[in-house]
Amino acid sequence: MKQEIKPATGHLGVLVVGVGGAVATTMITGTLASRKGLAKPIGSISQLATMRMENNEEKLIKDVVPLTDLNDIVFGGWDIFPDNAYEAAMYAEVLKEKDLNGVKDELEAIKPMPAAFDHNFAKRLNGTYIKNAATRWDMVEQLRQDIRDFKAANNCDRIVVLWAASTEIYVPLSDEHQSLAALEKAMKENNTEVISPSMCYAYAAIAEGAPFIMGAPNLCVDTPAMWEFSKKMNVPISGKDFKSGQTLMKTVLAPMFKTRMLGVSGWFSTNILGNRDGEVLDQPENFKTKEVSKLSVIDTIFEPEKFPDLYGDVYHKVRINYYPPRKDNKEAWDNIDIFGWMGYPMEIKVNFLCRDSILAAPIALDLVLFSDLAMRAGMCGIQTWLSFFCKSPMHDFEHQPEHDLFTQWRMVKQTLRNMIGEKEPDYLA
């Protein structure tokens, strides 16, 4: 049955946490350049991908569902440094100066708001442009005011909040995260051990009726308290961690092994990365957050309990090494030991020289546009269909996450078809 979707009228405010970071400035520059005809939004599902209709007709996704037009987006956000988006993008060194200069005036106009920041959650970062908040609850109140002020000043009809900042230290799920009442109590009592800055951003966004997207592997909206709050406020939430480089490859290769019933005995992954994210991940507590996210992928795809002969004893190791000369140009190596007929061993080597922010930028844009669509379609809580874009898909305790990229892609199309009252085409007809 066709869903009632409110039209995408007026301006959509996109508030990015870490608006001066490499991913954010790359996404913003590419979006501004695309709407001026200076670049194409390559990598963006929402802008370029097609979908087959029930009658086998192929249509652009953006022609099928009412997505916000790129011209109607207004960018803003928070950062721990005061540089405007142009200065920050120059510092990030992801994009060439000539590409930044095409939208220089628009980038210079994007000035960050002071960030809600706690040095204990990212010890390698020394933020100079930060809020002075007595408690975590006060931090939330200041962020809520920021959202309201930005919305009014920029004449926005709707807001989406996107976390594109660094990975926080590992925070285990605790009693304070189990219910909304417990979470609010911990915020008011300023329990800084269990309430991270990212949780304050998420709470503030949901409280203001804005979808929240977690683009890092932090424990944040993936808690019963936040699920309860998002349903109470009828707000969509999604995450976590942009599926960009090495993990993207895993979600393609692992389903191939499983589909062909080939065994895997070991999978060793290592990376070198030199941007600010690499620097933060050089801290063991922050790396642990990322490691948990990366390690979960192949276990879920392989289902070792179902196929013990093939995947019952996989040795899986992940490493990330900070190497400043590479800046944003990450290099990932995978060594995969597989075995086939009669147990004979084989090896696969993958060397992916990727540009981290170039891969993450269209993911961030798509998550923003699809989250806004979900909000206008009356959807709330965990947006499982957006797992396609996430390294560690959010899920409740009753469900297993889906990691297979192609199954995830089918979930995206199925959700969009349901919105417009379409059925999947019969490929055998």
Coordinates of C-alpha atoms in Angstrom, one line a residue:
M1 CA 0.0 0.0 0.0
K2 CA 1.3 3.4 -0.9
Q3 CA 2.6 5.6 1.9
E4 CA 1.6 9.2 2.5
I5 CA 4.8 11.2 1.9
K6 CA 4.9 14.9 2.7
P7 CA 6.4 16.9 -0.1
A8 CA 10.0 18.2 0.2
T9 CA 9.0 21.8 0.3
G10 CA 11.3 24.7 1.5
H11 CA 14.8 24.3 2.7
L12 CA 16.4 21.3 4.3
G13 CA 19.0 22.3 6.9
V14 CA 21.9 19.8 7.1
L15 CA 23.8 20.2 10.4
V16 CA 27.0 18.3 10.4
V17 CA 29.0 17.4 13.6
G18 CA 32.6 17.9 12.5
V19 CA 31.6 20.3 9.7
G20 CA 35.2 21.2 9.2
G21 CA 36.4 17.6 8.9
A22 CA 37.6 15.9 5.7
V23 CA 34.3 13.9 5.1
A24 CA 32.0 16.9 5.7
T25 CA 33.9 19.4 3.6
T26 CA 34.3 16.9 0.8
M27 CA 30.5 16.2 0.9
I28 CA 29.6 19.9 1.1
T29 CA 31.9 20.9 -1.7
G30 CA 30.8 18.1 -4.0
T31 CA 27.1 19.0 -3.4
L32 CA 27.6 22.7 -4.0
A33 CA 29.7 21.9 -7.2
S34 CA 27.0 19.5 -8.4
R35 CA 24.2 22.0 -8.2
K36 CA 26.3 24.5 -10.1
G37 CA 27.1 22.0 -12.8
L38 CA 30.8 21.9 -11.9
A39 CA 30.9 18.2 -10.9
K40 CA 28.8 15.1 -11.1
P41 CA 27.6 13.4 -7.9
I42 CA 29.4 10.2 -8.6
G43 CA 28.9 7.5 -6.0
S44 CA 25.5 8.9 -4.9
I45 CA 22.7 6.4 -5.0
S46 CA 20.1 9.0 -4.5
Q47 CA 21.3 11.1 -7.5
L48 CA 22.5 8.5 -10.0
A49 CA 21.0 5.0 -9.2
T50 CA 18.0 3.5 -11.0
M51 CA 15.4 1.1 -9.9
R52 CA 13.2 -1.3 -11.9
M53 CA 9.5 -0.9 -11.6
E54 CA 6.8 -3.6 -11.5
N55 CA 6.3 -3.1 -15.2
N56 CA 10.1 -3.6 -15.8
E57 CA 10.6 0.0 -16.6
E58 CA 13.8 1.5 -15.3
K59 CA 13.7 4.8 -13.5
L60 CA 16.0 7.1 -11.5
I61 CA 15.4 6.7 -7.8
K62 CA 15.1 10.5 -7.5
D63 CA 12.3 10.5 -10.1
V64 CA 10.4 7.8 -8.2
V65 CA 10.4 9.2 -4.6
P66 CA 10.2 12.9 -3.6
L67 CA 13.8 13.5 -2.5
T68 CA 14.9 17.0 -1.5
D69 CA 16.5 18.8 -4.4
L70 CA 20.2 19.6 -3.9
N71 CA 19.4 23.2 -4.5
D72 CA 17.2 23.3 -1.4
I73 CA 19.9 22.2 1.0
V74 CA 21.5 24.6 3.5
F75 CA 24.7 23.4 5.3
G76 CA 25.9 24.2 8.8
G77 CA 27.2 22.4 11.8
W78 CA 29.6 22.3 14.7
D79 CA 33.4 21.9 14.9
I80 CA 36.1 22.1 17.5
F81 CA 38.0 24.5 15.3
P82 CA 36.7 27.9 14.1
D83 CA 37.8 27.7 10.5
N84 CA 35.1 28.2 7.8
A85 CA 34.4 25.3 5.4
Y86 CA 36.8 26.7 2.8
E87 CA 39.7 27.0 5.2
A88 CA 38.9 23.6 6.7
A89 CA 38.8 22.0 3.2
M90 CA 42.1 23.5 2.3
Y91 CA 43.6 22.1 5.5
A92 CA 42.1 18.6 4.9
E93 CA 43.9 18.5 1.5
V94 CA 41.3 16.0 0.0
L95 CA 40.2 18.2 -2.9
K96 CA 42.3 20.4 -5.2
E97 CA 42.2 24.1 -4.7
K98 CA 40.7 24.6 -8.2
D99 CA 37.7 22.5 -7.2
L100 CA 37.3 24.4 -4.0
N101 CA 37.5 27.7 -5.7
G102 CA 34.5 27.0 -7.9
V103 CA 32.3 27.2 -4.7
K104 CA 34.6 29.3 -2.6
D105 CA 32.1 32.0 -1.6
E106 CA 29.5 29.4 -0.5
L107 CA 32.1 27.5 1.5
E108 CA 33.4 30.6 3.2
A109 CA 29.9 31.4 4.3
I110 CA 29.6 28.1 6.2
K111 CA 31.0 29.0 9.7
P112 CA 30.8 26.4 12.4
M113 CA 29.1 26.7 15.8
P114 CA 31.2 25.8 18.8
A115 CA 31.2 22.1 19.4
A116 CA 30.1 20.0 22.3
F117 CA 33.4 18.3 23.1
D118 CA 35.1 16.3 25.8
H119 CA 38.8 15.8 25.3
N120 CA 38.6 12.4 27.2
F121 CA 36.6 10.9 24.3
A122 CA 39.2 11.9 21.7
K123 CA 42.6 12.5 23.4
R124 CA 44.5 13.2 20.2
L125 CA 42.3 16.2 19.4
N126 CA 42.8 19.6 21.1
G127 CA 39.7 21.5 20.3
T128 CA 39.8 25.3 20.7
Y129 CA 36.3 26.2 19.7
I130 CA 34.1 24.4 22.2
K131 CA 31.1 24.9 24.4
N132 CA 31.3 25.6 28.1
A133 CA 28.7 23.3 29.6
A134 CA 28.3 22.5 33.3
T135 CA 26.7 19.2 32.7
R136 CA 25.8 16.8 29.8
W137 CA 22.2 18.1 30.1
D138 CA 23.4 21.7 29.7
M139 CA 25.4 20.5 26.7
V140 CA 22.1 19.1 25.2
E141 CA 20.2 22.3 25.9
Q142 CA 22.9 24.4 24.1
L143 CA 22.8 22.1 21.1
R144 CA 19.0 22.2 21.0
Q145 CA 19.2 26.0 20.9
D146 CA 21.8 25.9 18.1
I147 CA 19.4 23.8 16.0
R148 CA 16.5 26.1 16.6
D149 CA 18.6 29.2 15.9
F150 CA 20.0 27.7 12.7
K151 CA 16.6 26.6 11.5
A152 CA 15.1 30.1 12.0
A153 CA 18.1 32.1 10.6
N154 CA 18.2 30.0 7.4
N155 CA 14.4 29.7 7.0
C156 CA 14.6 25.8 7.0
D157 CA 11.5 23.7 7.0
R158 CA 13.3 20.6 8.2
I159 CA 16.7 19.7 9.8
V160 CA 18.8 16.5 9.6
V161 CA 21.8 16.1 11.9
L162 CA 24.8 14.0 10.7
W163 CA 27.8 12.9 12.8
A164 CA 30.9 13.1 10.6
A165 CA 33.3 13.7 13.4
S166 CA 36.0 11.4 14.8
T167 CA 35.5 8.1 16.5
E168 CA 35.1 8.4 20.2
I169 CA 36.6 6.0 22.8
Y170 CA 34.9 2.7 23.3
V171 CA 31.9 2.9 25.7
P172 CA 30.3 -0.4 26.7
L173 CA 26.5 -0.6 26.9
S174 CA 25.5 0.1 30.5
D175 CA 22.4 0.5 32.7
E176 CA 22.2 4.2 31.9
H177 CA 21.6 3.4 28.3
Q178 CA 18.7 0.9 28.8
S179 CA 15.8 3.4 29.1
L180 CA 15.1 7.0 28.3
A181 CA 14.5 7.9 31.9
A182 CA 17.9 6.4 32.9
L183 CA 19.7 8.2 30.1
E184 CA 18.1 11.6 31.0
K185 CA 19.0 11.0 34.7
A186 CA 22.6 10.3 33.8
M187 CA 22.8 13.4 31.6
K188 CA 21.4 15.6 34.4
E189 CA 23.8 14.0 37.0
N190 CA 26.6 14.6 34.5
N191 CA 27.8 11.0 34.3
T192 CA 30.6 11.7 31.8
E193 CA 31.8 8.1 32.0
V194 CA 28.8 6.7 30.1
I195 CA 27.3 9.8 28.4
S196 CA 29.5 10.8 25.4
P197 CA 29.3 14.1 23.5
S198 CA 27.8 12.2 20.5
M199 CA 24.9 11.1 22.7
C200 CA 24.2 14.7 23.5
Y201 CA 24.1 15.6 19.8
A202 CA 21.8 12.6 19.1
Y203 CA 19.4 13.5 22.0
A204 CA 19.3 17.2 20.9
A205 CA 18.5 16.3 17.3
I206 CA 15.7 13.8 18.2
A207 CA 14.3 16.3 20.8
E208 CA 14.1 18.9 18.0
G209 CA 12.4 16.5 15.6
A210 CA 15.5 16.0 13.4
P211 CA 16.6 12.7 12.0
F212 CA 20.1 11.7 13.4
I213 CA 22.7 9.8 11.5
M214 CA 25.7 8.2 13.2
G215 CA 28.6 8.2 10.7
A216 CA 31.2 6.7 13.2
P217 CA 31.3 3.5 15.2
N218 CA 30.5 5.3 18.5
L219 CA 28.0 3.9 20.9
C220 CA 25.3 6.6 20.5
V221 CA 21.9 6.0 19.0
D222 CA 22.3 2.2 19.1
T223 CA 20.9 1.9 22.6
P224 CA 17.4 1.0 24.0
A225 CA 17.1 4.6 25.4
M226 CA 17.6 6.2 22.0
W227 CA 15.3 3.7 20.3
E228 CA 12.7 4.6 22.8
F229 CA 13.2 8.3 22.4
S230 CA 13.2 8.2 18.6
K231 CA 9.9 6.3 18.6
K232 CA 8.4 8.7 21.1
M233 CA 9.4 11.7 19.0
N234 CA 8.6 9.9 15.7
V235 CA 12.1 10.5 14.4
P236 CA 14.2 8.2 12.1
I237 CA 17.7 7.2 13.3
S238 CA 20.4 5.4 11.4
G239 CA 24.0 4.2 11.5
K240 CA 26.6 3.4 12.2
D241 CA 30.0 4.1 10.6
F242 CA 30.1 5.0 6.9
K243 CA 30.8 1.9 4.8
S244 CA 33.5 3.3 2.6
G245 CA 36.8 1.3 2.0
Q246 CA 38.0 -2.0 3.3
T247 CA 34.7 -3.0 4.9
L248 CA 32.8 -2.3 1.6
M249 CA 35.1 -4.9 0.0
K250 CA 34.4 -7.4 2.7
T251 CA 30.6 -7.1 2.3
V252 CA 31.1 -7.9 -1.4
L253 CA 33.7 -10.7 -1.1
A254 CA 32.3 -12.5 1.9
P255 CA 28.9 -13.1 0.3
M256 CA 30.7 -14.4 -2.8
F257 CA 32.5 -17.1 -0.8
K258 CA 29.3 -18.0 1.1
T259 CA 27.2 -18.1 -2.1
R260 CA 29.7 -20.5 -3.7
M261 CA 30.1 -22.5 -0.4
L262 CA 33.9 -21.9 -0.3
G263 CA 35.6 -22.1 3.1
V264 CA 37.6 -19.4 4.8
S265 CA 40.3 -20.1 7.3
G266 CA 41.8 -16.6 7.8
W267 CA 41.2 -12.9 6.9
F268 CA 43.9 -10.4 7.8
S269 CA 43.2 -6.7 7.2
T270 CA 45.5 -3.8 7.7
N271 CA 45.3 -0.1 6.7
I272 CA 47.5 3.0 6.7
L273 CA 45.8 6.3 7.0
G274 CA 47.1 9.8 7.6
N275 CA 44.2 12.1 8.1
R276 CA 42.7 13.4 11.5
D277 CA 40.7 10.2 11.7
G278 CA 43.9 8.1 11.5
E279 CA 45.5 10.2 14.2
V280 CA 42.5 9.7 16.5
L281 CA 42.4 5.9 15.8
D282 CA 46.1 5.7 16.8
Q283 CA 44.8 5.9 20.4
P284 CA 44.0 2.3 21.6
E285 CA 40.7 3.3 23.2
N286 CA 39.4 4.9 20.0
F287 CA 40.7 2.0 17.8
K288 CA 38.8 -0.5 19.9
T289 CA 35.5 1.3 18.9
K290 CA 36.4 0.9 15.3
E291 CA 37.7 -2.6 15.6
V292 CA 34.5 -3.9 17.1
S293 CA 32.7 -2.4 14.1
K294 CA 35.0 -3.9 11.5
L295 CA 35.2 -7.3 13.1
S296 CA 31.5 -7.9 13.2
V297 CA 31.1 -7.9 9.4
I298 CA 32.2 -11.3 8.2
D299 CA 30.9 -13.3 11.2
T300 CA 27.4 -12.2 10.5
I301 CA 27.7 -12.9 6.8
F302 CA 29.3 -16.3 7.2
E303 CA 27.0 -17.7 9.9
P304 CA 29.7 -20.1 11.4
E305 CA 27.2 -21.8 13.6
K306 CA 25.2 -22.9 10.5
F307 CA 28.3 -23.7 8.4
P308 CA 31.0 -24.9 10.8
D309 CA 32.9 -26.9 8.2
L310 CA 33.4 -23.7 6.1
Y311 CA 33.6 -20.9 8.7
G312 CA 33.8 -22.4 12.1
D313 CA 37.4 -21.5 12.7
V314 CA 38.1 -18.2 10.8
Y315 CA 41.1 -16.2 12.1
H316 CA 40.1 -12.5 11.6
K317 CA 42.5 -9.7 12.4
V318 CA 42.1 -6.0 11.7
R319 CA 44.8 -3.3 12.0
I320 CA 44.8 0.5 11.4
N321 CA 48.1 2.3 11.4
Y322 CA 48.5 6.1 11.5
Y323 CA 50.8 7.2 8.7
P324 CA 50.8 11.0 8.2
P325 CA 52.3 11.1 4.6
R326 CA 49.2 9.5 3.2
K327 CA 46.8 12.1 4.6
D328 CA 43.3 11.1 3.3
N329 CA 44.6 8.6 0.8
K330 CA 44.2 5.4 2.7
E331 CA 45.7 2.1 1.6
A332 CA 44.2 -1.2 2.7
W333 CA 45.6 -4.7 2.3
D334 CA 43.6 -7.9 2.8
N335 CA 45.0 -11.4 2.8
I336 CA 42.3 -14.0 2.6
D337 CA 43.0 -17.7 3.0
I338 CA 40.3 -19.7 1.5
F339 CA 39.8 -23.4 0.7
G340 CA 37.8 -25.3 -1.9
W341 CA 37.0 -28.8 -3.2
M342 CA 38.5 -31.5 -1.0
G343 CA 39.9 -28.8 1.3
Y344 CA 42.6 -27.5 -1.0
P345 CA 43.9 -24.0 0.0
M346 CA 43.9 -20.8 -2.1
E347 CA 44.7 -17.2 -1.4
I348 CA 43.3 -13.9 -2.4
K349 CA 45.2 -10.6 -2.0
V350 CA 43.4 -7.2 -2.2
N351 CA 45.3 -3.9 -2.3
F352 CA 42.8 -1.0 -2.2
L353 CA 44.3 2.4 -2.6
C354 CA 41.3 4.5 -1.8
R355 CA 40.5 8.0 -1.0
D356 CA 38.6 7.8 2.3
S357 CA 36.5 11.0 2.1
I358 CA 35.8 10.6 -1.7
L359 CA 34.1 7.3 -0.9
A360 CA 32.4 8.5 2.3
A361 CA 31.0 11.9 1.0
P362 CA 28.3 10.4 -1.3
I363 CA 27.3 8.0 1.5
A364 CA 26.8 10.9 3.9
L365 CA 24.7 12.8 1.3
D366 CA 22.5 9.8 0.6
L367 CA 22.0 9.1 4.3
V368 CA 20.9 12.7 4.8
L369 CA 18.4 12.7 1.8
F370 CA 17.0 9.2 2.6
S371 CA 16.6 10.1 6.4
D372 CA 14.7 13.2 5.4
L373 CA 12.5 11.1 3.1
A374 CA 11.9 8.6 5.9
M375 CA 10.8 11.4 8.2
R376 CA 8.4 12.8 5.6
A377 CA 7.0 9.3 5.1
G378 CA 6.2 9.0 8.8
M379 CA 8.9 6.4 9.6
C380 CA 10.7 6.4 12.9
G381 CA 13.2 4.5 15.0
I382 CA 15.9 2.4 13.4
Q383 CA 16.0 2.6 9.7
T384 CA 17.2 -0.9 8.9
W385 CA 17.0 -0.3 5.1
L386 CA 19.8 2.3 5.4
S387 CA 22.2 -0.5 6.5
F388 CA 23.4 -0.4 2.9
F389 CA 25.5 2.6 3.7
C390 CA 26.8 1.5 7.1
K391 CA 29.7 -0.6 8.3
S392 CA 28.0 -1.7 11.5
P393 CA 24.3 -1.6 10.8
M394 CA 22.1 -0.7 13.8
H395 CA 19.7 -3.3 15.0
D396 CA 17.7 -4.1 18.1
F397 CA 18.3 -7.1 20.3
E398 CA 15.6 -9.2 18.5
H399 CA 17.3 -9.0 15.1
Q400 CA 20.6 -9.8 13.5
P401 CA 22.2 -7.1 11.3
E402 CA 22.4 -7.7 7.6
H403 CA 25.9 -7.1 6.2
D404 CA 25.6 -8.6 2.7
L405 CA 25.8 -5.6 0.3
F406 CA 23.5 -7.1 -2.3
T407 CA 20.8 -8.1 0.2
Q408 CA 21.1 -4.6 1.7
W409 CA 20.7 -3.0 -1.7
R410 CA 17.5 -5.1 -2.2
M411 CA 16.3 -3.8 1.1
V412 CA 16.7 -0.2 -0.1
K413 CA 14.8 -0.8 -3.2
Q414 CA 12.1 -2.8 -1.4
T415 CA 11.6 0.0 1.0
L416 CA 11.3 2.6 -1.7
R417 CA 8.9 0.5 -3.7
N418 CA 6.7 0.1 -0.6
M419 CA 6.6 3.8 -0.2
I420 CA 5.1 4.3 -3.6
G421 CA 2.9 1.2 -3.7
E422 CA 5.1 -0.7 -6.2
K423 CA 5.9 -4.4 -6.2
E424 CA 9.2 -6.0 -7.2
P425 CA 9.3 -6.9 -10.9
D426 CA 9.0 -10.5 -12.0
Y427 CA 12.4 -11.2 -13.5
L428 CA 11.2 -14.5 -15.0
A429 CA 8.3 -12.9 -16.9

